Every structure is written in structure tokens, then in C-alpha cells.
Amino acid sequence: MNARTARAWLWYAPALLALAAALLFGSGFVLALRGTLGEPLGSAPPPPRRAEKPLKIGGKRLLLVLGDSLAKGTGDESGRGFALDLLDALRRRGPTDVANLAVNGAESADVRELISGENVRNLAASADWILLSVGGNDLSHAAPRGPGSPVEALEDVGKARARMIANLREILAEIRKASPAAPIYVIGLYDPFSEERPIARAGASVILAWNTAVAETALSFPNVFVVPTFDLFYGRPDRLAADHFHPNREGYELVAKRIEQLLAS
């Protein structure tokens, strides 16, 4: 089994939990979850970094970017990601700076810890727009790497989802404390493994349900928006990077345009 298929199994593990039919997959499911067929997406993140420079220099507005490798722009051959595409759009409206604190491999708990730092809260207080990407690594890193039963594996991924939603709530609450008014844009999850097999369709359904949970959490906070990306990548492998997981240049451009459509002036 190739690396892409192995990653797909890790990504679709929550689908098996949600549909209760997971136990039918037996030993093959266990092997995928144990990681004998692939590795987690992204390496473990380093300790949270503290931003050092206060922005709002010379009256410039600030775009603050938080989260994981998607927010960092991993996979984009140009190195821009959606953050710099969006920055260009904002600069057409007026002078704007960007602070991108995204970290490859970061889970929601890492972002929660990052936003608890005083300097990062100061950046949030100065920000005019805040982009947040979390969730993908919570799912992919939840799969156990050692011995364990399918039931234990299913429990692990289910708990990971609950932890992510709880962390997202804390992240948004902390940002709102620092910045009561700046709009926050939470990047929705997409399915990089869209295929016609039943397990793949089940996985797509669970990702949509995950996005619904994120949207429900976002709705409990003022001026927080979820940016839908599922439709941009479903059935479109040509918009993915060579790793078949992160967006490529075209994919990131489309995400940036989607965010721009939602932007407050």
C-alpha cells in the first residue's frame, strides 16, 4: 500500500467510528491505524514561539495567521500559501502587514498554548483580521502507532475530535478576550483522498460532519466565520501538492479567494 493510501486510512478513521461498522474491517483496519502502512502527517511541532515585535507601525493594518501547515503554506511550490495571496488583496485596500505564526504539525492544543502567550495576545489585540487553521493534525496524529485493538483505536480518534472542539472553543475565547472585534476566519477541512470506494465516501461524510461541529462552535462567538474549502478539493487531485495532502499553488489561490469573499472591509 502506498503512502497516500495509508494516510487516507488515518484520515478516515473517524468515519469508521461514526458508522459503527468499523469492526467489519478487522485486521486491515488495525494495521492502518498502527501506522505500519504510513506515518502521521507533519512532524511534532516545536515549543510555541513568542512574537517579538508589536505591529500597527505607521498606521498599517495587520493580518494575523495562526495554525498548522495549511496556514503556513506547506506544499505551495511558490512558498506563498493563502496568507500572502490574501495579504496582496488587503494591500490593494491599504497598507497592511502580516504576522504568520503557523507551525507545521501543530495540533489544536499547540495553537491554544501559543495564543495564551502575552506577546501573541498583544498581536491579536492589534490585528484587523485573524486567520486560523486547526484540526487536520488532530485527526491524523490520533491514530495509535503501537499495539492496540480496533475498539481502542476508534476510541482514540473519537476523543481526538472532542479535544479539538474543546481546544477550538478555548482558542476563540482567548482571541476574543484580546480582540473583541477583529473578524476571525476559521479554515474548514477538505478531503484530499476523495475516491469512489465506500470507505472513502464514508470518510468524506465524516469530514463534512467535522466541519459542521467547527461551524457550530464558531457560531457561539461574535464575528467568527468558517471558510468552506471542501468543495474546492473534492474530486480535484490536480489542486494538491506532490504529497497528495496539502494544496498546491492553484489550491492555495482558491482558498485565498474564498477567504477574500468573506472579508470585512
GROMACS .gro file of C-alpha atoms in nm:
model
  265
    1MET     CA    1   0.000   0.000   0.000
    2ASN     CA    2   0.145   0.341  -0.094
    3ALA     CA    3   0.186   0.636   0.143
    4ARG     CA    4  -0.117   0.819   0.005
    5THR     CA    5  -0.347   0.523   0.074
    6ALA     CA    6  -0.201   0.482   0.422
    7ARG     CA    7  -0.267   0.847   0.501
    8ALA     CA    8  -0.619   0.810   0.372
    9TRP     CA    9  -0.681   0.530   0.621
   10LEU     CA   10  -0.560   0.757   0.902
   11TRP     CA   11  -0.779   1.039   0.781
   12TYR     CA   12  -1.089   0.820   0.750
   13ALA     CA   13  -1.054   0.654   1.090
   14PRO     CA   14  -1.328   0.877   1.238
   15ALA     CA   15  -1.564   0.756   0.964
   16LEU     CA   16  -1.536   0.404   1.098
   17LEU     CA   17  -1.628   0.531   1.444
   18ALA     CA   18  -1.927   0.730   1.325
   19LEU     CA   19  -2.074   0.448   1.116
   20ALA     CA   20  -2.033   0.176   1.381
   21ALA     CA   21  -1.943  -0.065   1.103
   22ALA     CA   22  -1.574  -0.022   1.160
   23LEU     CA   23  -1.523  -0.358   1.325
   24LEU     CA   24  -1.604  -0.526   0.997
   25PHE     CA   25  -1.274  -0.404   0.857
   26GLY     CA   26  -1.085  -0.626   1.106
   27SER     CA   27  -0.713  -0.666   1.096
   28GLY     CA   28  -0.658  -0.443   0.794
   29PHE     CA   29  -0.806  -0.150   0.983
   30VAL     CA   30  -0.583  -0.219   1.282
   31LEU     CA   31  -0.271  -0.227   1.064
   32ALA     CA   32  -0.358   0.109   0.911
   33LEU     CA   33  -0.419   0.272   1.246
   34ARG     CA   34  -0.099   0.132   1.394
   35GLY     CA   35   0.093   0.311   1.122
   36THR     CA   36   0.256   0.006   0.968
   37LEU     CA   37   0.143   0.144   0.635
   38GLY     CA   38   0.239   0.511   0.676
   39GLU     CA   39   0.343   0.793   0.904
   40PRO     CA   40   0.144   1.079   1.062
   41LEU     CA   41   0.105   1.393   0.857
   42GLY     CA   42   0.356   1.651   0.972
   43SER     CA   43   0.620   1.628   1.239
   44ALA     CA   44   0.568   1.720   1.602
   45PRO     CA   45   0.573   2.097   1.639
   46PRO     CA   46   0.845   2.278   1.833
   47PRO     CA   47   0.754   2.467   2.151
   48PRO     CA   48   0.527   2.765   2.078
   49ARG     CA   49   0.715   3.071   1.958
   50ARG     CA   50   0.658   3.413   2.104
   51ALA     CA   51   0.610   3.704   1.871
   52GLU     CA   52   0.854   3.980   1.945
   53LYS     CA   53   0.755   4.289   1.754
   54PRO     CA   54   0.443   4.492   1.820
   55LEU     CA   55   0.276   4.576   1.494
   56LYS     CA   56   0.046   4.862   1.394
   57ILE     CA   57   0.352   5.054   1.279
   58GLY     CA   58   0.281   5.369   1.081
   59GLY     CA   59  -0.093   5.310   1.078
   60LYS     CA   60  -0.068   4.982   0.888
   61ARG     CA   61  -0.335   4.723   0.939
   62LEU     CA   62  -0.241   4.372   1.050
   63LEU     CA   63  -0.328   4.024   0.924
   64LEU     CA   64  -0.254   3.760   1.192
   65VAL     CA   65  -0.225   3.395   1.083
   66LEU     CA   66  -0.235   3.107   1.333
   67GLY     CA   67  -0.241   2.731   1.298
   68ASP     CA   68  -0.080   2.441   1.117
   69SER     CA   69   0.096   2.361   0.790
   70LEU     CA   70  -0.203   2.470   0.584
   71ALA     CA   71  -0.180   2.819   0.734
   72LYS     CA   72   0.197   2.812   0.682
   73GLY     CA   73   0.157   2.732   0.310
   74THR     CA   74   0.324   2.391   0.302
   75GLY     CA   75   0.301   2.231  -0.041
   76ASP     CA   76   0.290   2.558  -0.233
   77GLU     CA   77   0.579   2.549  -0.477
   78SER     CA   78   0.591   2.929  -0.476
   79GLY     CA   79   0.618   2.941  -0.095
   80ARG     CA   80   0.330   3.190  -0.070
   81GLY     CA   81   0.035   2.996   0.069
   82PHE     CA   82  -0.305   3.160   0.107
   83ALA     CA   83  -0.173   3.409   0.364
   84LEU     CA   84   0.046   3.601   0.120
   85ASP     CA   85  -0.221   3.585  -0.151
   86LEU     CA   86  -0.465   3.740   0.092
   87LEU     CA   87  -0.206   3.996   0.200
   88ASP     CA   88  -0.179   4.115  -0.161
   89ALA     CA   89  -0.557   4.159  -0.174
   90LEU     CA   90  -0.557   4.353   0.153
   91ARG     CA   91  -0.273   4.578   0.039
   92ARG     CA   92  -0.488   4.684  -0.252
   93ARG     CA   93  -0.717   4.832   0.014
   94GLY     CA   94  -0.440   5.000   0.209
   95PRO     CA   95  -0.103   4.946   0.388
   96THR     CA   96  -0.105   4.606   0.561
   97ASP     CA   97   0.145   4.387   0.746
   98VAL     CA   98   0.124   4.013   0.815
   99ALA     CA   99   0.236   3.806   1.114
  100ASN     CA  100   0.228   3.434   1.034
  101LEU     CA  101   0.283   3.219   1.344
  102ALA     CA  102   0.168   2.891   1.186
  103VAL     CA  103   0.377   2.579   1.259
  104ASN     CA  104   0.399   2.256   1.060
  105GLY     CA  105   0.248   1.968   1.254
  106ALA     CA  106   0.067   2.188   1.507
  107GLU     CA  107  -0.244   2.046   1.670
  108SER     CA  108  -0.521   2.249   1.827
  109ALA     CA  109  -0.360   2.215   2.172
  110ASP     CA  110  -0.040   2.375   2.037
  111VAL     CA  111  -0.234   2.669   1.897
  112ARG     CA  112  -0.420   2.702   2.226
  113GLU     CA  113  -0.087   2.721   2.411
  114LEU     CA  114   0.051   2.969   2.159
  115ILE     CA  115  -0.239   3.211   2.194
  116SER     CA  116  -0.203   3.205   2.572
  117GLY     CA  117   0.130   3.391   2.546
  118GLU     CA  118   0.127   3.761   2.627
  119ASN     CA  119   0.305   3.871   2.310
  120VAL     CA  120   0.073   3.669   2.088
  121ARG     CA  121  -0.229   3.813   2.269
  122ASN     CA  122  -0.085   4.159   2.200
  123LEU     CA  123  -0.061   4.072   1.833
  124ALA     CA  124  -0.420   3.953   1.838
  125ALA     CA  125  -0.524   4.279   2.003
  126SER     CA  126  -0.354   4.469   1.718
  127ALA     CA  127  -0.491   4.251   1.439
  128ASP     CA  128  -0.755   4.367   1.193
  129TRP     CA  129  -0.811   4.016   1.056
  130ILE     CA  130  -0.723   3.676   1.207
  131LEU     CA  131  -0.690   3.351   1.010
  132LEU     CA  132  -0.698   3.018   1.195
  133SER     CA  133  -0.634   2.667   1.060
  134VAL     CA  134  -0.660   2.375   1.303
  135GLY     CA  135  -0.796   2.020   1.307
  136GLY     CA  136  -0.621   1.819   1.038
  137ASN     CA  137  -0.330   1.714   1.257
  138ASP     CA  138  -0.559   1.632   1.548
  139LEU     CA  139  -0.715   1.368   1.325
  140SER     CA  140  -0.404   1.228   1.161
  141HIS     CA  141  -0.197   1.219   1.480
  142ALA     CA  142  -0.473   1.043   1.677
  143ALA     CA  143  -0.409   0.705   1.515
  144PRO     CA  144  -0.210   0.479   1.752
  145ARG     CA  145   0.136   0.372   1.637
  146GLY     CA  146   0.175   0.065   1.860
  147PRO     CA  147  -0.027  -0.244   1.955
  148GLY     CA  148  -0.393  -0.198   2.028
  149SER     CA  149  -0.738  -0.324   1.939
  150PRO     CA  150  -0.971  -0.167   1.679
  151VAL     CA  151  -1.202  -0.061   1.961
  152GLU     CA  152  -0.920   0.127   2.135
  153ALA     CA  153  -0.824   0.290   1.807
  154LEU     CA  154  -1.180   0.405   1.747
  155GLU     CA  155  -1.199   0.548   2.097
  156ASP     CA  156  -0.875   0.738   2.040
  157VAL     CA  157  -0.994   0.912   1.726
  158GLY     CA  158  -1.328   0.990   1.884
  159LYS     CA  159  -1.159   1.150   2.183
  160ALA     CA  160  -0.932   1.347   1.949
  161ARG     CA  161  -1.232   1.506   1.784
  162ALA     CA  162  -1.382   1.605   2.119
  163ARG     CA  163  -1.047   1.751   2.233
  164MET     CA  164  -1.012   1.951   1.914
  165ILE     CA  165  -1.354   2.112   1.951
  166ALA     CA  166  -1.282   2.194   2.317
  167ASN     CA  167  -0.946   2.345   2.220
  168LEU     CA  168  -1.105   2.545   1.939
  169ARG     CA  169  -1.352   2.692   2.186
  170GLU     CA  170  -1.067   2.796   2.417
  171ILE     CA  171  -0.866   2.941   2.128
  172LEU     CA  172  -1.159   3.152   2.009
  173ALA     CA  173  -1.239   3.263   2.364
  174GLU     CA  174  -0.878   3.370   2.422
  175ILE     CA  175  -0.865   3.559   2.093
  176ARG     CA  176  -1.194   3.730   2.169
  177LYS     CA  177  -1.061   3.841   2.507
  178ALA     CA  178  -0.760   4.001   2.340
  179SER     CA  179  -0.951   4.128   2.037
  180PRO     CA  180  -1.327   4.175   2.086
  181ALA     CA  181  -1.397   4.297   1.733
  182ALA     CA  182  -1.148   4.166   1.474
  183PRO     CA  183  -1.310   3.912   1.239
  184ILE     CA  184  -1.175   3.558   1.275
  185TYR     CA  185  -1.176   3.322   0.977
  186VAL     CA  186  -1.151   2.951   1.060
  187ILE     CA  187  -1.038   2.743   0.761
  188GLY     CA  188  -1.262   2.440   0.711
  189LEU     CA  189  -1.127   2.091   0.645
  190TYR     CA  190  -1.122   1.936   0.298
  191ASP     CA  191  -1.091   1.576   0.179
  192PRO     CA  192  -0.762   1.513  -0.003
  193PHE     CA  193  -0.844   1.143  -0.056
  194SER     CA  194  -1.174   1.166  -0.245
  195GLU     CA  195  -1.232   0.833  -0.417
  196GLU     CA  196  -1.529   0.619  -0.515
  197ARG     CA  197  -1.473   0.338  -0.266
  198PRO     CA  198  -1.740   0.310   0.008
  199ILE     CA  199  -1.488   0.377   0.283
  200ALA     CA  200  -1.377   0.693   0.104
  201ARG     CA  201  -1.734   0.818   0.072
  202ALA     CA  202  -1.789   0.747   0.441
  203GLY     CA  203  -1.476   0.944   0.524
  204ALA     CA  204  -1.597   1.241   0.320
  205SER     CA  205  -1.924   1.233   0.512
  206VAL     CA  206  -1.740   1.243   0.845
  207ILE     CA  207  -1.522   1.536   0.735
  208LEU     CA  208  -1.838   1.727   0.649
  209ALA     CA  209  -1.977   1.643   0.993
  210TRP     CA  210  -1.649   1.762   1.149
  211ASN     CA  211  -1.685   2.090   0.963
  212THR     CA  212  -2.039   2.121   1.096
  213ALA     CA  213  -1.911   2.084   1.453
  214VAL     CA  214  -1.650   2.352   1.386
  215ALA     CA  215  -1.918   2.582   1.242
  216GLU     CA  216  -2.143   2.529   1.544
  217THR     CA  217  -1.854   2.621   1.772
  218ALA     CA  218  -1.773   2.929   1.565
  219LEU     CA  219  -2.136   3.045   1.577
  220SER     CA  220  -2.118   3.075   1.955
  221PHE     CA  221  -1.868   3.362   1.916
  222PRO     CA  222  -1.929   3.701   1.757
  223ASN     CA  223  -1.772   3.784   1.421
  224VAL     CA  224  -1.624   3.437   1.364
  225PHE     CA  225  -1.661   3.278   1.020
  226VAL     CA  226  -1.585   2.932   0.883
  227VAL     CA  227  -1.426   2.934   0.537
  228PRO     CA  228  -1.555   2.632   0.339
  229THR     CA  229  -1.287   2.450   0.140
  230PHE     CA  230  -1.433   2.101   0.098
  231ASP     CA  231  -1.582   2.174  -0.245
  232LEU     CA  232  -1.256   2.322  -0.372
  233PHE     CA  233  -1.067   1.993  -0.344
  234TYR     CA  234  -1.325   1.714  -0.360
  235GLY     CA  235  -1.251   1.512  -0.673
  236ARG     CA  236  -0.974   1.758  -0.770
  237PRO     CA  237  -0.636   1.592  -0.706
  238ASP     CA  238  -0.487   1.837  -0.956
  239ARG     CA  239  -0.517   2.104  -0.686
  240LEU     CA  240  -0.298   1.910  -0.442
  241ALA     CA  241   0.079   1.922  -0.395
  242ALA     CA  242   0.316   1.634  -0.464
  243ASP     CA  243   0.244   1.494  -0.116
  244HIS     CA  244  -0.122   1.446  -0.219
  245PHE     CA  245  -0.234   1.615   0.100
  246HIS     CA  246  -0.153   1.988   0.107
  247PRO     CA  247  -0.277   2.228  -0.162
  248ASN     CA  248  -0.054   2.329  -0.449
  249ARG     CA  249  -0.026   2.685  -0.585
  250GLU     CA  250  -0.367   2.668  -0.754
  251GLY     CA  251  -0.527   2.521  -0.444
  252TYR     CA  252  -0.393   2.793  -0.216
  253GLU     CA  253  -0.504   3.063  -0.459
  254LEU     CA  254  -0.858   2.927  -0.448
  255VAL     CA  255  -0.858   2.919  -0.067
  256ALA     CA  256  -0.735   3.281  -0.060
  257LYS     CA  257  -1.013   3.388  -0.296
  258ARG     CA  258  -1.268   3.212  -0.079
  259ILE     CA  259  -1.141   3.399   0.228
  260GLU     CA  260  -1.140   3.728   0.039
  261GLN     CA  261  -1.507   3.678  -0.047
  262LEU     CA  262  -1.585   3.673   0.326
  263LEU     CA  263  -1.354   3.956   0.429
  264ALA     CA  264  -1.482   4.253   0.620
  265SER     CA  265  -1.365   4.585   0.478
   0.00000   0.00000   0.00000
